[in-house]
Every structure is written in structure tokens, then in C-alpha cells.
Coordinates of C-alpha atoms and ligand atoms in Angstrom, one line a residue:
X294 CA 137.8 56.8 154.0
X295 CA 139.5 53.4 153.4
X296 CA 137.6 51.7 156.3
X297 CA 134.2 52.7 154.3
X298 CA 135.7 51.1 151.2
X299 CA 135.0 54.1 149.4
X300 CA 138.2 56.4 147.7
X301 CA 137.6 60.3 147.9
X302 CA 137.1 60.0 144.0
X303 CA 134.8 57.1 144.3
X304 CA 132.9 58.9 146.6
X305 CA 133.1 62.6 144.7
X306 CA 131.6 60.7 141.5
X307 CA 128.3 59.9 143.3
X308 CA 127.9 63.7 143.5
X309 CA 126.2 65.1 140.5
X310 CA 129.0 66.9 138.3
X311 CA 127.0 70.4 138.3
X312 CA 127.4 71.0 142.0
X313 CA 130.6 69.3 142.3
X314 CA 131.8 72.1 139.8
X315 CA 129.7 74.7 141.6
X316 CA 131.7 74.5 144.8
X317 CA 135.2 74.0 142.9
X318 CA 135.9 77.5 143.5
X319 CA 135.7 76.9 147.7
X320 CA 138.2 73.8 147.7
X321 CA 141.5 75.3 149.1
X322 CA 142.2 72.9 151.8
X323 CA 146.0 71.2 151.6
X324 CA 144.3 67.8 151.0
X325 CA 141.9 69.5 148.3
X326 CA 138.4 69.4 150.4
X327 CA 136.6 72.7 150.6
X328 CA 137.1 74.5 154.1
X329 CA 134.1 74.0 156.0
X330 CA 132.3 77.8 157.1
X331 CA 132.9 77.1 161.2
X332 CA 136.4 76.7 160.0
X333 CA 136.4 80.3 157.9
X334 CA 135.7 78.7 154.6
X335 CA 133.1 79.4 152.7
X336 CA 129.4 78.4 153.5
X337 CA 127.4 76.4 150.6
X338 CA 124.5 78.7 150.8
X339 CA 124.3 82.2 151.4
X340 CA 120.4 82.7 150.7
X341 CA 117.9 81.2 152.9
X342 CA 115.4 78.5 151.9
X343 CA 112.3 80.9 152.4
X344 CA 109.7 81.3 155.0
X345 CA 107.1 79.8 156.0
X346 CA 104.1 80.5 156.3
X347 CA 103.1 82.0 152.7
X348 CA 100.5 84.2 152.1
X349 CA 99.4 86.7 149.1
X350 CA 97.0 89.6 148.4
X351 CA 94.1 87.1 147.9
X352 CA 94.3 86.3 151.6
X353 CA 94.8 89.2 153.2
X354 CA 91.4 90.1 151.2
X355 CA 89.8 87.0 152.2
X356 CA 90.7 88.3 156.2
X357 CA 89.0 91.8 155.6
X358 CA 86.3 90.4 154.4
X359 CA 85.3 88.4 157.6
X360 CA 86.3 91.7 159.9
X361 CA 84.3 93.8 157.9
X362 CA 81.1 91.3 157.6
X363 CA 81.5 91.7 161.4
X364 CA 80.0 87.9 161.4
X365 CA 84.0 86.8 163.8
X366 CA 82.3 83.8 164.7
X367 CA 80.8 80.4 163.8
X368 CA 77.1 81.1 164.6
X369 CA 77.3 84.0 162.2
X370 CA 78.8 83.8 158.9
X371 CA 79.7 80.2 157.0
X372 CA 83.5 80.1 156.6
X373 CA 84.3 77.7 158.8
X374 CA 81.5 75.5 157.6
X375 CA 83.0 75.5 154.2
X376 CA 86.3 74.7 155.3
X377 CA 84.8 72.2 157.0
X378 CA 82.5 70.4 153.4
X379 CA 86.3 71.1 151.9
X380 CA 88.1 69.3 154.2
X381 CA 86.1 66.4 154.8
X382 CA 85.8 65.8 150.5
X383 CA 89.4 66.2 150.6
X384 CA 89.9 63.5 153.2
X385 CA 87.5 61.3 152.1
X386 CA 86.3 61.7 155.6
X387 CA 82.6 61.7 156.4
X388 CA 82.2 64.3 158.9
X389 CA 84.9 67.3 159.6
X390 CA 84.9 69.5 162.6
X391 CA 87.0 72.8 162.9
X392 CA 88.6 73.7 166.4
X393 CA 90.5 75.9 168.0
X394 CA 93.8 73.8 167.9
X395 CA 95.1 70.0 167.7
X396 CA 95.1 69.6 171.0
X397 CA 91.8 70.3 171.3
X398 CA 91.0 68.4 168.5
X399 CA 92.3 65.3 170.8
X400 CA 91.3 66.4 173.7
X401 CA 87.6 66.7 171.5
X402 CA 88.2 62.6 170.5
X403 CA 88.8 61.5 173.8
X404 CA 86.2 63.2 175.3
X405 CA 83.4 62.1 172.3
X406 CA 85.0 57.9 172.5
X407 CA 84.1 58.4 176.1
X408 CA 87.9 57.5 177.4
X409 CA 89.3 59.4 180.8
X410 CA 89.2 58.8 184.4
X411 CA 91.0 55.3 184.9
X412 CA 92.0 54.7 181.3
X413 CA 94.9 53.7 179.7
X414 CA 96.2 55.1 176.4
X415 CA 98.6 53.9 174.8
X416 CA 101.4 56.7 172.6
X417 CA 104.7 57.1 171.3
X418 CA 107.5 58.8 173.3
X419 CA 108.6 60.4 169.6
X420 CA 106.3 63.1 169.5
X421 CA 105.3 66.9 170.5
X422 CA 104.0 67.0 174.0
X423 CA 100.5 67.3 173.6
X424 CA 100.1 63.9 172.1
X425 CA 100.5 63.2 176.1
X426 CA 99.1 65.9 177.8
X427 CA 96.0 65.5 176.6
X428 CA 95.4 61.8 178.4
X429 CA 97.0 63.1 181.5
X430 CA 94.3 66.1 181.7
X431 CA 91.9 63.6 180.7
X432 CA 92.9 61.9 183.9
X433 CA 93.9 58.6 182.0
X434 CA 97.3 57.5 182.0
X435 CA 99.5 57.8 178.7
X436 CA 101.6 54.4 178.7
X437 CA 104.7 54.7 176.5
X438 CA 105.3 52.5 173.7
X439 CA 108.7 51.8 172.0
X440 CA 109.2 53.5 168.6
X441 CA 110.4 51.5 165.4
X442 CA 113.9 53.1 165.1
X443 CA 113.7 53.1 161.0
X444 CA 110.5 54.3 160.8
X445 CA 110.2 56.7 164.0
X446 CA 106.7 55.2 164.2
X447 CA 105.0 53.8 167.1
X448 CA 106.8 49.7 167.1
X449 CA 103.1 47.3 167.0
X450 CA 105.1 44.5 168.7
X451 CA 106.0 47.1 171.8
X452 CA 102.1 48.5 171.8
X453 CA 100.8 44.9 172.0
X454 CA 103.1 44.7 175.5
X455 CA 101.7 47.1 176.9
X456 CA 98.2 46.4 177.0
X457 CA 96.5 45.5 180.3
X458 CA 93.1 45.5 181.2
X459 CA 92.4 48.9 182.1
X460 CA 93.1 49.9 178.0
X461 CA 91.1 51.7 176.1
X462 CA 93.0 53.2 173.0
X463 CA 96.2 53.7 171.2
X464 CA 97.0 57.2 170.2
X465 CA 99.5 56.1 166.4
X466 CA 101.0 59.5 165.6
X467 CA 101.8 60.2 162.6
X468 CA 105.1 61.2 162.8
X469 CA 106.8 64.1 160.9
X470 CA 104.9 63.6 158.3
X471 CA 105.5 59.4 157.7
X472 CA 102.5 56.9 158.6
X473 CA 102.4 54.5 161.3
X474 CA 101.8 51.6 160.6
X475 CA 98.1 51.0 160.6
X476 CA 97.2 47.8 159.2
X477 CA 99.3 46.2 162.6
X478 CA 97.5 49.2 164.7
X479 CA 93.9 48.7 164.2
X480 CA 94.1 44.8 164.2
X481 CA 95.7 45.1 167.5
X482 CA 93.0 47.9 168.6
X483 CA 90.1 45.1 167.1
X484 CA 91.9 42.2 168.6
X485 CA 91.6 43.6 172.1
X486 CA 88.1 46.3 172.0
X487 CA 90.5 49.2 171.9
X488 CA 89.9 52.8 170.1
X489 CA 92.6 54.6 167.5
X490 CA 92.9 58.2 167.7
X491 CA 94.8 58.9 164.9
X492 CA 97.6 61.8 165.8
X493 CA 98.0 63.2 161.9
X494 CA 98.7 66.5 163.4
X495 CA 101.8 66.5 161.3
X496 CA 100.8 64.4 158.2
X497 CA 97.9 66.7 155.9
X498 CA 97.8 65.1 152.8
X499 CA 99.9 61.8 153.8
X500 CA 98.1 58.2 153.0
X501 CA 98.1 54.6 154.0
X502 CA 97.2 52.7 151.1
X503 CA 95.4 55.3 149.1
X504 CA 93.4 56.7 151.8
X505 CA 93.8 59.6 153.9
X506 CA 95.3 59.3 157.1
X507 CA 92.7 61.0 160.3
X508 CA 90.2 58.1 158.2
X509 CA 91.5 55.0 159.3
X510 CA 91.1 54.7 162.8
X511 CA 88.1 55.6 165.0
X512 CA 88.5 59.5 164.6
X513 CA 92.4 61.7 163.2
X514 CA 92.9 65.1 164.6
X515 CA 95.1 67.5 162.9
X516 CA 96.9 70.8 163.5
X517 CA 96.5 74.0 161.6
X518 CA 99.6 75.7 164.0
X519 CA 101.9 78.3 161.8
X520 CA 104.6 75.4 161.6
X521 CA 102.1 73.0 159.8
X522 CA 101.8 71.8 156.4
X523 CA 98.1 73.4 156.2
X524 CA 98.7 76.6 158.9
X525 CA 96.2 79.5 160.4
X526 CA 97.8 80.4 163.0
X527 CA 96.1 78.7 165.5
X528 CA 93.5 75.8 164.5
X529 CA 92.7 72.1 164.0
X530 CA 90.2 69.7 163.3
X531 CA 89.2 66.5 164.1
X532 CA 87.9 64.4 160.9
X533 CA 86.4 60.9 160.7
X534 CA 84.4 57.9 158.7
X535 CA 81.2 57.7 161.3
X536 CA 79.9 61.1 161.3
X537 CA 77.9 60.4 164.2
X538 CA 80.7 60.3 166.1
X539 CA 82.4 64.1 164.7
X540 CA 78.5 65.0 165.5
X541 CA 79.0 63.9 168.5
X542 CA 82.7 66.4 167.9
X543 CA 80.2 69.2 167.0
X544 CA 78.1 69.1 169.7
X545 CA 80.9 69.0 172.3
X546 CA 83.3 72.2 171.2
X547 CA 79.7 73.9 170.1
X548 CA 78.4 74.0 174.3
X549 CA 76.5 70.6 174.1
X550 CA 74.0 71.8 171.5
X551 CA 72.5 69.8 169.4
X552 CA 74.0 69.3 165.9
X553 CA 73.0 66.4 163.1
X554 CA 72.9 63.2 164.7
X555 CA 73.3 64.1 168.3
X556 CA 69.8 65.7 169.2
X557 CA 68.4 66.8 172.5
X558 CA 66.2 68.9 174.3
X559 CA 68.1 72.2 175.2
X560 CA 71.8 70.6 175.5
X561 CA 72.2 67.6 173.8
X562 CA 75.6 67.0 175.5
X563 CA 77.9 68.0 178.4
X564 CA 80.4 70.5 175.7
X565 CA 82.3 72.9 176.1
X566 CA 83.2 75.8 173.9
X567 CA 86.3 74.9 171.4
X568 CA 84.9 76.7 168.3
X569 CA 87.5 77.7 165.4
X570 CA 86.7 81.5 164.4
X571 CA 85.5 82.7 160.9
X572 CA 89.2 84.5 160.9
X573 CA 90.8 81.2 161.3
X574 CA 88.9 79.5 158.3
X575 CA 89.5 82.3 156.2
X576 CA 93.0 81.7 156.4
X577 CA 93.0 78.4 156.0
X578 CA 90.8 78.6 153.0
X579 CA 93.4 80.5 151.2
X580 CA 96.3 77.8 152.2
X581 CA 94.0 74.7 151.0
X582 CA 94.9 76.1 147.6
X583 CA 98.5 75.0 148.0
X584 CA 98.0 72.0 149.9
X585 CA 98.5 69.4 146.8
X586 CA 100.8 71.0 145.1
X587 CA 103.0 71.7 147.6
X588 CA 102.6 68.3 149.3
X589 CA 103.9 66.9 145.8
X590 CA 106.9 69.4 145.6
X591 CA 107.6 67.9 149.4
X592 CA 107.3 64.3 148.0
X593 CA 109.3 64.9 144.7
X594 CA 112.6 67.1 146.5
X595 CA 112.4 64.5 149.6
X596 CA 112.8 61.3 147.1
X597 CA 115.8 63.3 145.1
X598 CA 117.5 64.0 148.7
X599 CA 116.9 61.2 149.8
X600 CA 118.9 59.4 147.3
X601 CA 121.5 61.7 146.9
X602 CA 122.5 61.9 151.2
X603 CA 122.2 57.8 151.9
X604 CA 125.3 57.8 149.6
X605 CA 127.3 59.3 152.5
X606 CA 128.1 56.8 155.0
X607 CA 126.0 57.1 158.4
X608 CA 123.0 59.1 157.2
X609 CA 120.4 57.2 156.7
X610 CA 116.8 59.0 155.8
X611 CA 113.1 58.1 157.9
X612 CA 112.0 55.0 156.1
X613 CA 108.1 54.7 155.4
X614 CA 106.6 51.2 155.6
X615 CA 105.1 49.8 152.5
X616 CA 101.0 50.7 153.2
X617 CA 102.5 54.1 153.3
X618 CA 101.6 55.4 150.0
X619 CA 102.1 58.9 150.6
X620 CA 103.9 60.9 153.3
X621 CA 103.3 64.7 154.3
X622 CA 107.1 65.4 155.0
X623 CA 106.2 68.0 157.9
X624 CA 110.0 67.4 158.6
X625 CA 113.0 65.6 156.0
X626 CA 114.6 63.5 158.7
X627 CA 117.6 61.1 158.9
X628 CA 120.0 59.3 161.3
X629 CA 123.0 60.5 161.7
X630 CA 125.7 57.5 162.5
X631 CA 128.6 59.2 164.1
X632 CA 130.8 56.3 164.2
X633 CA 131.0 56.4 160.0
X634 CA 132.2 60.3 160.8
X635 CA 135.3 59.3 162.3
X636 CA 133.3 59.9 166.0
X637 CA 132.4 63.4 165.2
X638 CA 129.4 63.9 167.9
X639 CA 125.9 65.3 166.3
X640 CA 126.4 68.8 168.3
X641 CA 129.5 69.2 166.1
X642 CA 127.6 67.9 162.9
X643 CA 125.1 70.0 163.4
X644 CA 127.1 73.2 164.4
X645 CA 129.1 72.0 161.1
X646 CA 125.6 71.9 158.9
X647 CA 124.5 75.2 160.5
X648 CA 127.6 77.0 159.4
X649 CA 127.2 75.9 155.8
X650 CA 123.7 77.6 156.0
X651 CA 121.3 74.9 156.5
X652 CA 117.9 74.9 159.2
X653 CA 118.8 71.6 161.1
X654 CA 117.9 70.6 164.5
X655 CA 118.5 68.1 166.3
X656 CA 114.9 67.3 167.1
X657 CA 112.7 65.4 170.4
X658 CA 114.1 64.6 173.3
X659 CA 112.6 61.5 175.3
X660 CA 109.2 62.4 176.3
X661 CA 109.2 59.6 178.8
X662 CA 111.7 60.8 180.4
X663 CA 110.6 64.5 180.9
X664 CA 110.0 65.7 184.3
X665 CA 106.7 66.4 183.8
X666 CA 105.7 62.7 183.6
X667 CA 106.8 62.0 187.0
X668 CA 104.8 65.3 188.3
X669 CA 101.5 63.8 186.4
X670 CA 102.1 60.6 188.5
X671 CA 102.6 62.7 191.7
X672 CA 99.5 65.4 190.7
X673 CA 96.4 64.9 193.1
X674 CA 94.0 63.4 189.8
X675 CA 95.7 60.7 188.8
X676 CA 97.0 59.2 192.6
X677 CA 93.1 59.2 193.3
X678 CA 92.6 57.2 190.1
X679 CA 95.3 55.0 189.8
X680 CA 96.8 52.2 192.2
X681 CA 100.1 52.8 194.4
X682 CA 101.1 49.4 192.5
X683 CA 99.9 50.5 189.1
X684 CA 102.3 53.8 189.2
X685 CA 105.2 52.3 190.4
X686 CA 105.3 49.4 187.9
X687 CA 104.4 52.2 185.2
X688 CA 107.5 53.8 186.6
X689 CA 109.4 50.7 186.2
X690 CA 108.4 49.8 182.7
X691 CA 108.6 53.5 181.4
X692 CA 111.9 52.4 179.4
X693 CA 112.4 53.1 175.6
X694 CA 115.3 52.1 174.6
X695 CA 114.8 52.3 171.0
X696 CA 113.2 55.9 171.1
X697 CA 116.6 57.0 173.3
X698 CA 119.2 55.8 170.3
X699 CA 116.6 57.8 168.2
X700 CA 117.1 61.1 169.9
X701 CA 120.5 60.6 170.2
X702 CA 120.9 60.3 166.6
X703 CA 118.0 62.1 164.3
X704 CA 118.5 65.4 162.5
X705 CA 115.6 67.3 160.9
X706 CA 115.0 69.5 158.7
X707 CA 112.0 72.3 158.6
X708 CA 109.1 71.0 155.6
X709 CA 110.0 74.7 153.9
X710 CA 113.1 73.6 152.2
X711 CA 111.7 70.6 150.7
X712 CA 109.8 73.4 148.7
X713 CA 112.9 74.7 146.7
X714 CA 114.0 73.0 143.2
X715 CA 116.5 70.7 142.7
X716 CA 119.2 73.0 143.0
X717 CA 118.7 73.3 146.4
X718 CA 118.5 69.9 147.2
X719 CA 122.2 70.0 145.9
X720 CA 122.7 72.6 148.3
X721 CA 121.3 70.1 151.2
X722 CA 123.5 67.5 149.8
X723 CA 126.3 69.2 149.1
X724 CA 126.6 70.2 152.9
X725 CA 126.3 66.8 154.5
X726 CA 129.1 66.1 151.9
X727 CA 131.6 68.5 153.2
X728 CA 131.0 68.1 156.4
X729 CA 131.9 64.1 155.9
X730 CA 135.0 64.9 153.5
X731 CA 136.0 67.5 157.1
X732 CA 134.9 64.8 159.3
X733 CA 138.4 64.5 160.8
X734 CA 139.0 68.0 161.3
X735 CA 135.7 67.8 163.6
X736 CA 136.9 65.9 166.2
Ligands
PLP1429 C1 101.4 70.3 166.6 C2 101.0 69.0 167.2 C3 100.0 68.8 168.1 C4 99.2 69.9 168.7 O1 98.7 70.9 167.9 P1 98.5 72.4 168.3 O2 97.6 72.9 167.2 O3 99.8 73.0 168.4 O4 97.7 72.4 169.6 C5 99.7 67.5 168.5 N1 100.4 66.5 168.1 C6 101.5 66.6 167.3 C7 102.2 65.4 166.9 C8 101.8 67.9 166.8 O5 102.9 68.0 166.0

């Protein structure tokens, strides 16, 4: 403690008295700190933070309805066409097309900015998967940029590095729910004729500056997975300011056919089928009544939590940059610094969190790294589009050291407990407390 310049009592008296007083009856250890639960004390919580997702009667009838209409898909029946009208007015977005999932809803924007064989893209290693797959199975070349290690955005000065001539867009996710930093983004993507595909697959309801993210760039998919902040399952949309161009969205997951804008004889387009069914938006039309007051519940607990855990030394909570005026929380994340726990390794802090009865993970691993990267670069598509000389120096250059220390040290927690009161937040708290007061006990 003494090397933190903080006494136990010092420490104990940024802790708000109720929960302090709450857990009195678990201290029992010969120095006086509560017995951690991995060591046979007693956990913080016993009840779990809820589930996710949440559904009522109202939904289930809303389901019925579209089996028993028998209209199960979008040619017949107009759910998903009012989801669509109530997501774009929500987003402030011009145009608003449903599809089957986010990934299709970037493989959709690639496909409609015209960007695959040959092309560069350039993405985040901090993400889910798909963020990547989709440029590989475009038969374009995902090119890592470093991540901004405060933030856990996309880092502008690292994206700017690793343009060449053969870019065509930046892929800024939107990371568990925090913004990347746009304003940098899109003058970068202006500066050099490149496209933004906005990634806000985590981030319904987040903004930069007062606007909604999935509006700022060229076109912003999102996810409506079961884990989301707006879930159906299975679903996602791709939303943007030129509606020509989610026409142009239309057209494609809808088999080419003509659809506002985009107008032709027959097909209008070479599409595909990607359609979101009637079932999907019926869900989803239920769970857009919760969206805003849940994302402020998110936004209210995170900012109490927040404030309460950066008094422990070495947790440190995702920082948002200034244009980020509102952030979706898909995740509460922080850095754990296990050099100010006495060298207790995150395995044993989260083993330590998990036995006090709190949902933590330890989150992504390097993407860039995965092994599936170096099978891309092998796989017969992209050795017939891309130079011998162009794959090995994209070998050499695939290095993220920022994004590494990252993995090494977040922790995350699921969006669901940031929809709790304040007395769970103490819960939360409470636990990364004990497990600091235990910290030598860990080692
Ligand atoms: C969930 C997610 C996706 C993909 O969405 P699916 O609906 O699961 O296909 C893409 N990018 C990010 C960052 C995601 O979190």
C-alpha cells in the first residue's frame, strides 16, 4: 500500500460508507480485509445481474402475429419496412436497409462503394472477426492499423502509415460501444479519395458530436445479434446520409431489383439475396422501445463506475475522445495494471472477480496475429491478386504493438450489468476493491 501513497484507511474512505458497512459482516481476515470467495470467503454478490436479451408478452404477440399473417417475408407484409422509416428517423440517417446480419451489412457496403478485388482496407486489430473477414472474402486485403491504447479505437497517426496506393477505405469500428475518432478519420479518408465504412456494430445509440454514429462516414452497418444493444437474434442494417447509395444497399440484398434510385430494366444490379425476415423486424420492433432508455441507464451506471473503480490503483476505465458525445457501452471496459496489484497476473484477477460473482472476461485477442490471416494470404484469391512483394512486406509490417499491451491488459464487462441501479454498481466496485485489499495473497 505504502508504495501507492495511499494508507488502507485512506483508501477505505473513497468507498462510499453504505457498502463499506454492507460487507462489514465478511471481514474476518487476521489483517481485517474480507476473505476473498476463491479463498472460501464470502462472494460480494450472490444474485446475478440479469439476462439479456429481454422480452415481454407484447413481443411474443407481435411474433404471432407475423406467423399467423403467414406474410414471413419482406415482399409480403411491411415490418421490416417500418423498422426500417424507424430506424433511419432515429439515426438521422437518410436511407436504412434491414439485413440478415452485420456482416452482411458490410459485406452489403463494400460491395455497393464498389471496393474488392485488389483493394486495400484499412481496420483495427481490436475487434470481432468479421470486421476482417469481410475484406478478405471480398478479395481485398485488410491492412492492420494500430489501436489508441486509452481509447481502444483505431490510432489516426497509425492509419495514415499505412496507406499506399492501392487504398480504398478505412473500416473505424466503433468499439465496445466508444467512438473512433472521426473528425481525424474522414479528413484522412478526404485527404487521400478514400471511403469510411463505419463498423457501429457495437455502438446503437452512441454519437460523435451530436450525431449518430453509421452517419458520418460514407455508409455504418450495425448488428442486431442476441449480444447487442438493439438484438433479434440474428439481423443488421446498413444506414447512411446519401440514400442513393443504401438504394444502391436495397437493390443488392433484394436480387438486383430495382428499388428508389437505382432503376433498371429487369435487374437493376448484380444482388444477391440478404433480406432480413418479417420475424426478425418484429422483434426488433419491440426492443426499439427500450433502446433510449436503456442506452441512458448504460451511460448513467458507467459514469458512477467509472468514478468509483479509477480510485483503485491500476484500473483505469476506456476513455472516449472529446467529439464523442455519447457512447453505447456494448461492454464497461478498463485496464487492468498488474504491477499496482503487487504483480498479481489478470488470469488470477479475473479468477479473483469471477469468484466474487461478477461476468468478466478478459476480452480480444490479437486479430493480426490469428492464424487465419496467414491462411487468407496463402488462399488461392488473394495470391492471384496481390504481389509476392506486397504479402511479404504486409507480413512484415503486420505488428501492433499497442493493440498487444491492450490484450494483455483489458477486462470487460457484459452491457447487462450496466442496467442495474446504483447498488450494483457498488457491487462492481466493491469487488475490484477486495480483490486489491487481497492483492498479496494472489500471488
Ligand atoms: C457483432 C459484430 C459484427 C458482426 O455482426 P453479426 O451480426 O454477428 O454478423 C461485426 N463487427 C463487430 C465489431 C461486431 O461486434
Amino acid at each position: 500500500m505504502k508504495r501507492t501513497g495511499m494508507s488502507r484507511r485512506g483508501f477505505l474512505a473513497g468507498v462510499s460508507v453504505g457498502t463499506f458497512t454492507a460487507f462489514s459482516g465478511t471481514r474476518g481476515g487476521s489483517d481485517g480485509t474480507a476473505k476473498l470467495a476463491i479463498h472460501g470467503g464470502r462472494p460480494v454478490r450472490h444474485k446475478s445481474f440479469g439476462n439479456w436479451p429481454i422480452w415481454d408478452r407484447n413481443d411474443e404477440a407481435a411474433v404471432l402475429d407475423v406467423l399467423r399473417s403467414g406474410n414471413w417475408f419482406r415482399g409480403r407484409g411491411n415490418v421490416v419496412e417500418e423498422f426500417e422509416q424507424k430506424y433511419a428517423r432515429m439515426t438521422g440517417a437518410n436511407g436504412c436497409m434491414a439485413t440478415v446480419n452485420g456482416t452482411n451489412a458490410l459485406l452489403t457496403a463494400l460491395r455497393v462503394l464498389d471496393i474488392g478485388v485488389g483493394d486495400e482496407v484499412i481496420v483495427p486489430p481490436y475487434t470481432f472477426v468479421a470486421t476482417i473477414s469481410v475484406v478478405f472474402n471480398s478479395n481485398a486485403l485488410p491492412v492492420f492499423a494500430d489501436v489508441d491504447p486509452e481509447t481502444f479505437q483505431i490510432d489516426p497517426d497509425s492509419v495514415e502509415k499505412r496507406i499506399t496506393s492501392k487504398t480504398r477505405a478505412i473500416i473505424p469500428v466503433h468499439i465496445l460501444g466508444g467512438v473512433a475518432d472521426m473528425d481525424r478519420i474522414n479528413a484522412i479518408a478526404k485527404k487521400h479519395g478514400l471511403k469510411v465504412i463505419e463498423d457501429a456494430c457495437q455502438a446503437h445509440m452512441a454519437e460523435w458530436r451530436g450525431r449518430h454514429v453509421g452517419t458520418l462516414g460514407d455508409l455504418g452497418c450495425f448488428s442486431f445479434q442476441n449480444s447487442k444493444n438493439l438484438p433479434c437474434g440474428e439481423g443488421g442494417a446498413v444506414i447512411g446520409a446519401d440514400s442513393r447509395l443504401t438504394d444502391k444497399c436495397h437493390s443488392f440484398t433484394n436480387c438486383g431489383r430495382s428499388y428508389g434510385s437505382v432503376r433498371g430494366s429487369g435487374f437493376a444490379f448484380l444482388g444477391t439475396n440478404r433480406r432480413m425476415t418479417q420475424y426478425q423486424a418484429a422483434i426488433l420492433m419491440g426492443q426499439m422501445k427500450n433502446l433510449e432508455a436503456n442506452a441512458a441507464r448504460r451511460e448513467e451506471n458507467a459514469r458512477y463506475l467509472r468514478e468509483r473503480i479509477e480510485k483503485v490503483p491500476g484500473i483505469t476505465a476506456q476513455k472516449g475522445y472529446d467529439g464523442q458525445t455519447r457512447s453505447a457501452y456494448h461492454l464497461f471496459a478498463f485496464t487492468y495494471d498488474k504491477e499496482q496489484f503487487g504483480g498479481v497476473s489478470r488470469g488470477r484477477f479475473l479468477d479473483a472477480m469471477r469468484g466474487e460473482g461478477m461476468p468478466v472476461s478478459s476480452g480480444y485477442r490479437p486479430l493480426n496475429k490469428e492464424g487465419i490471416i496467414e491462411d487468407a494470404l496463402n488462399s488461392k484469391n488473394i495470391t492471384r491478386v496481390f504481389s509476392k512483394e506486397r504479402l511479404q512486406r504486409y507480413r512484415r509490417e503486420n505488428e501492433c504493438p499497442a493493440n498487444d499491451r491492450l490484450c494483455q491488459r483489458a477486462v470487460w464487462m457484459p452491457q447487462y450489468v450496466l442496467l442495474g441501479d446504483e447498488s450494483d454498481m457498488d457491487d462492481i466496485a466493491r469487488a475490484i476493491e477486495k480483490v486489491y485489499e487481497n492483492r498479496r495473497k494472489l500471488v
